[in-house]
């Protein structure tokens, strides 16, 4: 591959290539960026802050604020003209059978409502596997291990090094030492050894933290995209812990980095059908088994980002677990774009020209990822955003659709305030809802530094909002579907999670998929557990990238 192609691949991974919202490529999927005036003093004004809070409160509680006074007036007009004797007389006019019948229907209606509601699903606790220090490598050591294997030429190693320098990955990530072997490491034996290490390590910690016996688990879901042996990984877990024979077990493969949320969704569905049960969700990926040893640069990129990791989550639908659960599951929204050919092939496992198997990363990845994200958050918005933000979005949409003159005036004024000439792209930028009003914490899949930067820019998030994702990428690298749990562990280690806080986890995966899950904290996490993967280093975070 020539030097120009190498630069194209680098730009695909570490540079925002962008998509024109108008012109020849009009209609192409793209992120939308909020347009803001450069008025820092006014935007930081305390008065504006309280005006905005008051506005949101007024809109969100408009029904109550309008209905309650009317009911009070009607009741006062009806009862105020009656004496005490007349009030008692009206009450006694109803015969006993009517009163009993009324209350009977009322009680039956309330009971039917609560019995027909989906059971609440609680997250009792979760665990993130932390490999031993023997597997910890710096970026320089990572390149040296690849060089020792003798499978890469210097040009490919140089490309890996440049990717790493711009990746946002730090010098304390974990990889299997087998990547330095001169032998073939993509074997079933190597895969099973790595799987046993990370999966059993995470599950041992989970059972210790929750004090739930393996035989008490009724549902088991294991997801691993690349490594899918026979018997399955879920069968391996059942065999190791001698779990009960009627356990509902599932093994998800080939679903990429977003499979962890899909596994939670499957576990939730199983819990709805099986009352008073525990469900365990295990999310992982095998680094050694997926190690690519060829020279195709689009297939070398995954080698640079993926690192060892595994998460295990304990879910329950038992009502008595309400008191000691950490979180309650609120929403899951799944988006799948595989019907589009570009999305389907954006992350594609195949052999290169030399016959070496690996994951090929398409140049369209950022574009199809943006389209999947847009669809997902558009679906999630009405479920989580306050009504005031939904109203603003709807009004902005109507204004852009039916008032081109006003749209042009607003865009021109914005561009003028920023000291720039208005462009045609300004006319097509929609209003982006403020998701900070819906969530206190954000756990975005730490795929790469570029992905996180794009998410922050296009959702209008702060550095603090992105801290957990960036620090997880720096400390542990891209651990695939388990990464969002290392991010939540970071928030708990920082003691940032308080009762009532809402946590948004979002992940991307091959297919192409974008999935979201929303949790609500049931209690404050006062002190991180001793086996939290961040406990020995949290005091020095955040660190600059």
Tab-separated table of C-alpha atoms in Angstrom, residues 41-218:
chain	number	residue	atom	x	y	z
A	41	UNK	CA	-20.338	36.856	30.007
A	42	UNK	CA	-24.040	36.594	29.184
A	43	UNK	CA	-24.020	32.807	28.907
A	44	UNK	CA	-22.351	32.568	32.315
A	45	UNK	CA	-24.799	35.033	33.844
A	46	UNK	CA	-26.495	33.895	37.039
A	47	UNK	CA	-29.676	35.689	35.975
A	48	UNK	CA	-29.852	33.757	32.707
A	49	UNK	CA	-29.281	30.544	34.602
A	50	UNK	CA	-32.304	31.074	36.793
A	51	UNK	CA	-34.433	32.287	33.906
A	52	UNK	CA	-33.675	29.051	32.033
A	53	UNK	CA	-34.357	26.910	35.110
A	54	UNK	CA	-37.641	28.703	35.641
A	55	UNK	CA	-38.615	28.218	32.020
A	56	UNK	CA	-37.938	24.509	32.143
A	57	UNK	CA	-39.859	24.159	35.412
A	58	UNK	CA	-42.815	26.066	34.006
A	59	UNK	CA	-43.016	23.982	30.828
A	60	UNK	CA	-42.475	20.622	32.532
A	61	UNK	CA	-45.131	21.306	35.183
A	62	UNK	CA	-47.556	23.256	33.000
A	63	UNK	CA	-50.283	20.609	33.256
A	64	UNK	CA	-50.199	20.625	37.046
A	65	UNK	CA	-49.857	24.385	37.333
A	66	UNK	CA	-52.890	24.874	35.076
A	67	UNK	CA	-55.095	22.019	36.340
A	68	UNK	CA	-54.731	22.302	40.106
A	69	UNK	CA	-55.961	25.934	40.386
A	70	UNK	CA	-58.988	25.083	38.210
A	71	UNK	CA	-59.872	22.089	40.388
A	72	UNK	CA	-59.471	24.169	43.540
A	73	UNK	CA	-61.779	26.879	42.138
A	74	UNK	CA	-64.437	24.367	41.068
A	75	UNK	CA	-64.316	22.593	44.429
A	76	UNK	CA	-64.499	25.888	46.336
A	77	UNK	CA	-67.466	27.088	44.284
A	78	UNK	CA	-69.308	23.804	44.827
A	79	UNK	CA	-68.598	23.265	48.512
A	80	UNK	CA	-68.225	26.843	49.682
A	81	UNK	CA	-71.955	27.530	49.303
A	82	UNK	CA	-72.952	24.519	51.439
A	83	UNK	CA	-73.234	24.327	55.210
A	84	UNK	CA	-71.643	21.510	57.195
A	85	UNK	CA	-74.988	19.749	57.608
A	86	UNK	CA	-75.657	19.891	53.879
A	87	UNK	CA	-72.221	18.411	53.085
A	88	UNK	CA	-72.816	15.445	55.406
A	89	UNK	CA	-76.297	14.969	53.982
A	90	UNK	CA	-74.917	14.737	50.399
A	91	UNK	CA	-72.360	12.158	51.504
A	92	UNK	CA	-75.011	9.992	53.191
A	93	UNK	CA	-77.319	10.157	50.160
A	94	UNK	CA	-75.259	7.397	48.528
A	95	UNK	CA	-76.270	3.887	49.623
A	96	UNK	CA	-73.667	1.480	51.043
A	97	UNK	CA	-73.760	-0.861	48.026
A	98	UNK	CA	-72.871	1.980	45.661
A	99	UNK	CA	-69.955	3.096	47.815
A	100	UNK	CA	-68.605	-0.468	48.179
A	101	UNK	CA	-68.996	-1.086	44.458
A	102	UNK	CA	-67.167	2.117	43.609
A	103	UNK	CA	-64.226	1.342	45.867
A	104	UNK	CA	-64.150	-2.257	44.627
A	105	UNK	CA	-63.843	-1.161	41.007
A	106	UNK	CA	-61.208	1.387	42.001
A	107	UNK	CA	-59.106	-1.186	43.859
A	108	UNK	CA	-59.381	-3.716	41.010
A	109	UNK	CA	-58.343	-1.087	38.468
A	110	UNK	CA	-55.304	-0.062	40.511
A	111	UNK	CA	-54.336	-3.709	41.090
A	112	UNK	CA	-54.672	-4.535	37.372
A	113	UNK	CA	-52.521	-1.518	36.493
A	114	UNK	CA	-49.676	-2.477	38.790
A	115	UNK	CA	-49.834	-6.181	37.867
A	116	UNK	CA	-49.694	-5.405	34.130
A	117	UNK	CA	-46.693	-3.097	34.452
A	118	UNK	CA	-43.307	-4.552	33.444
A	119	UNK	CA	-41.252	-5.697	36.391
A	120	UNK	CA	-38.513	-3.322	37.445
A	121	UNK	CA	-35.032	-4.627	36.673
A	122	UNK	CA	-32.324	-3.716	39.166
A	123	UNK	CA	-28.560	-3.738	38.811
A	124	UNK	CA	-27.315	-5.244	42.064
A	125	UNK	CA	-23.622	-4.712	41.298
A	126	UNK	CA	-21.031	-5.200	38.574
A	127	UNK	CA	-17.381	-6.155	38.286
A	128	UNK	CA	-14.601	-5.236	35.862
A	129	UNK	CA	-11.645	-7.551	35.466
A	130	UNK	CA	-8.241	-6.012	36.048
A	131	UNK	CA	-5.390	-8.139	34.650
A	132	UNK	CA	-2.177	-8.646	36.578
A	133	UNK	CA	0.675	-6.164	36.239
A	134	UNK	CA	2.654	-8.772	34.297
A	135	UNK	CA	0.361	-8.060	31.311
A	136	UNK	CA	0.638	-4.271	31.570
A	137	UNK	CA	2.442	-2.579	28.669
A	138	UNK	CA	3.443	0.894	27.593
A	139	UNK	CA	2.918	1.927	23.987
A	140	UNK	CA	6.632	1.451	23.375
A	141	UNK	CA	6.533	-2.058	24.874
A	142	UNK	CA	3.483	-2.835	22.745
A	143	UNK	CA	5.467	-2.061	19.580
A	144	UNK	CA	8.425	-4.080	20.884
A	145	UNK	CA	6.205	-7.128	21.500
A	146	UNK	CA	4.871	-6.888	17.958
A	147	UNK	CA	8.454	-6.565	16.629
A	148	UNK	CA	9.631	-9.635	18.595
A	149	UNK	CA	6.989	-11.782	16.922
A	150	UNK	CA	8.771	-11.246	13.598
A	151	UNK	CA	5.420	-10.982	11.794
A	152	UNK	CA	5.506	-7.268	10.933
A	153	UNK	CA	7.861	-5.240	8.766
A	154	UNK	CA	9.199	-1.859	9.902
A	155	UNK	CA	6.724	0.070	7.749
A	156	UNK	CA	3.776	-1.612	9.459
A	157	UNK	CA	5.339	-1.121	12.893
A	158	UNK	CA	5.863	2.565	12.114
A	159	UNK	CA	2.220	2.857	11.102
A	160	UNK	CA	1.160	1.223	14.376
A	161	UNK	CA	3.318	3.624	16.324
A	162	UNK	CA	1.785	6.671	14.623
A	163	UNK	CA	-1.721	5.366	15.295
A	164	UNK	CA	-0.879	4.827	18.965
A	165	UNK	CA	0.565	8.312	19.371
A	166	UNK	CA	-2.728	9.866	18.273
A	167	UNK	CA	-5.049	7.266	19.841
A	168	UNK	CA	-5.468	8.661	23.361
A	169	UNK	CA	-4.310	5.316	24.811
A	170	UNK	CA	-1.867	5.557	27.714
A	171	UNK	CA	1.011	3.436	28.981
A	172	UNK	CA	-0.861	1.156	31.408
A	173	UNK	CA	-3.068	-1.022	29.220
A	174	UNK	CA	-3.094	-4.822	29.171
A	175	UNK	CA	-2.400	-7.313	26.368
A	176	UNK	CA	-1.669	-11.053	26.356
A	177	UNK	CA	2.054	-11.715	26.151
A	178	UNK	CA	1.377	-14.265	23.446
A	179	UNK	CA	1.307	-11.463	20.836
A	180	UNK	CA	5.121	-11.545	20.925
A	181	UNK	CA	5.167	-15.242	20.006
A	182	UNK	CA	6.593	-16.282	16.665
A	183	UNK	CA	4.004	-19.073	16.548
A	184	UNK	CA	0.367	-18.848	15.497
A	185	UNK	CA	-1.630	-17.512	18.467
A	186	UNK	CA	-5.081	-17.414	16.864
A	187	UNK	CA	-5.799	-20.937	18.088
A	188	UNK	CA	-8.682	-22.339	20.111
A	189	UNK	CA	-6.287	-23.160	22.948
A	190	UNK	CA	-5.026	-19.575	23.220
A	191	UNK	CA	-8.567	-18.242	22.939
A	192	UNK	CA	-9.890	-20.482	25.706
A	193	UNK	CA	-6.997	-19.632	28.025
A	194	UNK	CA	-7.555	-15.885	27.625
A	195	UNK	CA	-11.341	-16.308	27.952
A	196	UNK	CA	-10.971	-18.335	31.149
A	197	UNK	CA	-8.651	-15.728	32.635
A	198	UNK	CA	-10.820	-12.661	32.058
A	199	UNK	CA	-14.302	-14.192	32.397
A	200	UNK	CA	-13.671	-16.183	35.571
A	201	UNK	CA	-11.746	-13.248	37.025
A	202	UNK	CA	-14.727	-10.910	36.537
A	203	UNK	CA	-17.305	-13.459	37.731
A	204	UNK	CA	-15.356	-14.395	40.865
A	205	UNK	CA	-15.343	-10.741	41.822
A	206	UNK	CA	-19.049	-10.319	41.005
A	207	UNK	CA	-20.187	-13.279	43.115
A	208	UNK	CA	-18.001	-12.070	45.974
A	209	UNK	CA	-19.449	-8.533	45.828
A	210	UNK	CA	-23.106	-9.559	45.521
A	211	UNK	CA	-22.944	-12.656	47.754
A	212	UNK	CA	-25.161	-14.423	45.229
A	213	UNK	CA	-24.420	-18.110	44.736
A	214	UNK	CA	-23.855	-19.261	41.128
A	215	UNK	CA	-26.627	-21.854	41.550
A	216	UNK	CA	-29.119	-19.047	42.289
A	217	UNK	CA	-28.616	-17.447	38.860
A	218	UNK	CA	-31.548	-18.137	36.531
